[in-house]
Coordinates of C-alpha atoms in Angstrom, one line a residue:
X1 CA -7.4 -48.2 -10.0
X2 CA -7.1 -45.9 -7.0
X3 CA -8.9 -42.4 -7.0
X4 CA -6.9 -39.1 -6.6
X5 CA -9.0 -38.0 -3.6
X6 CA -8.7 -34.5 -2.8
X7 CA -5.4 -33.7 -4.0
X8 CA -5.0 -30.1 -5.7
X9 CA -8.1 -29.0 -3.7
X10 CA -6.2 -26.5 -1.8
X11 CA -5.0 -25.1 -5.0
X12 CA -8.2 -24.9 -6.7
X13 CA -9.7 -23.1 -3.3
X14 CA -7.1 -20.7 -3.2
X15 CA -7.7 -19.7 -6.8
X16 CA -11.4 -19.2 -6.1
X17 CA -10.6 -16.7 -3.0
X18 CA -8.0 -15.0 -4.9
X19 CA -10.3 -12.1 -6.2
X20 CA -11.6 -11.8 -2.6
X21 CA -8.6 -11.4 -1.1
X22 CA -7.3 -9.0 -3.8
X23 CA -10.6 -7.0 -3.1
X24 CA -10.1 -7.0 0.4
X25 CA -6.6 -5.7 0.2
X26 CA -7.7 -2.7 -2.1
X27 CA -10.5 -1.6 0.2
X28 CA -8.0 -1.8 3.2
X29 CA -5.5 0.4 1.1
X30 CA -8.2 2.8 0.3
X31 CA -8.9 3.3 3.8
X32 CA -5.4 3.8 4.8
X33 CA -5.3 6.9 2.0
X34 CA -8.7 8.1 3.4
X35 CA -7.0 8.3 7.0
X36 CA -3.6 9.6 5.8
X37 CA -5.7 12.3 3.9
X38 CA -7.5 13.4 7.2
X39 CA -4.2 13.5 8.8
X40 CA -2.7 15.8 6.1
X41 CA -5.6 18.1 6.2
X42 CA -5.3 18.6 9.9
X43 CA -1.5 19.2 9.9
X44 CA -1.7 21.5 7.0
X45 CA -4.7 23.6 8.6
X46 CA -2.4 23.8 11.9
X47 CA 0.8 24.9 9.9
X48 CA -1.3 27.3 8.0
X49 CA -2.8 29.1 11.2
X50 CA 0.5 29.0 12.9
X51 CA 2.0 31.0 9.9
X52 CA -0.7 33.2 9.7
X53 CA -0.4 34.2 13.5
X54 CA 3.3 34.7 13.2
X55 CA 3.1 36.8 10.2
X56 CA -0.3 38.3 10.2
X57 CA -1.0 37.5 6.6
X58 CA -3.4 35.7 4.7
X59 CA -0.9 34.9 1.7
X60 CA 1.5 33.4 4.3
X61 CA -1.2 31.2 5.6
X62 CA -2.3 29.9 2.3
X63 CA 1.3 29.3 1.2
X64 CA 2.3 27.4 4.5
X65 CA -0.9 25.3 4.0
X66 CA 0.1 24.3 0.6
X67 CA 3.8 23.7 1.5
X68 CA 3.2 21.2 4.2
X69 CA 1.3 19.0 1.7
X70 CA 2.9 16.1 -0.5
X71 CA 2.9 17.0 -4.0
X72 CA 0.5 14.3 -5.0
X73 CA -2.1 16.2 -2.7
X74 CA -1.4 19.6 -3.7
X75 CA -3.3 19.5 -7.0
X76 CA -7.1 19.2 -5.5
X77 CA -6.0 21.3 -2.2
X78 CA -7.7 24.6 -1.1
X79 CA -6.6 26.5 1.8
X80 CA -8.8 29.3 3.3
X81 CA -7.7 31.5 6.2
X82 CA -9.4 34.3 7.9
X83 CA -9.0 36.8 10.8
X84 CA -11.7 37.9 13.0
X85 CA -11.5 39.3 16.7
X86 CA -7.9 38.3 17.2
X87 CA -8.5 34.8 16.2
X88 CA -6.9 33.2 13.0
X89 CA -8.7 30.3 11.4
X90 CA -7.5 28.1 8.4
X91 CA -9.4 25.7 6.7
X92 CA -8.1 23.0 4.2
X93 CA -9.9 20.9 2.0
X94 CA -8.3 17.8 0.2
X95 CA -9.4 15.2 -2.4
X96 CA -8.9 11.8 -1.3
X97 CA -7.3 10.0 -4.1
X98 CA -8.3 6.7 -5.7
X99 CA -5.8 4.0 -5.2
X100 CA -2.8 6.0 -6.2
X101 CA -1.8 9.5 -4.6
X102 CA -1.5 11.9 -7.6
X103 CA -4.3 10.0 -9.6
X104 CA -7.8 10.7 -9.8
X105 CA -9.7 11.7 -6.6
X106 CA -13.2 10.9 -5.1
X107 CA -16.0 13.5 -5.6
X108 CA -16.0 14.6 -1.9
X109 CA -13.3 16.3 0.1
X110 CA -11.7 15.8 3.5
X111 CA -11.7 19.1 5.7
X112 CA -9.0 20.0 8.1
X113 CA -9.7 22.9 10.4
X114 CA -7.4 24.9 12.9
X115 CA -7.6 28.0 14.9
X116 CA -5.2 30.1 17.1
X117 CA -5.1 33.6 18.9
X118 CA -3.3 36.2 16.8
X119 CA 0.1 37.1 18.2
X120 CA 0.8 41.0 19.5
X121 CA 3.6 42.6 17.8
X122 CA 5.7 44.7 20.2

């Protein structure tokens, strides 16, 4: 009687590696979400500072910062604006979601900061 050799060995090895492959994909996805959150925070801060310099109002600054965020990131977002010496600054803090935007977030935040010169009204 002949032995079966290593027939089916690839299937067994793949099944053994599946958890490691899934874990690697989950970690890569989480890093993508972290990078995207940094991008969103920076863009929201830029838009908030731009709105504040055009309208010269803190309410417009905070509204513009939140308006330029996807709804899944608005829940844990905070926008702070300030004017000092003819310079407008905007700081945006966002929670990094765990695996799915709109779900729970990590206990740390990502910061975005922007500043611009206040425009003169004629």
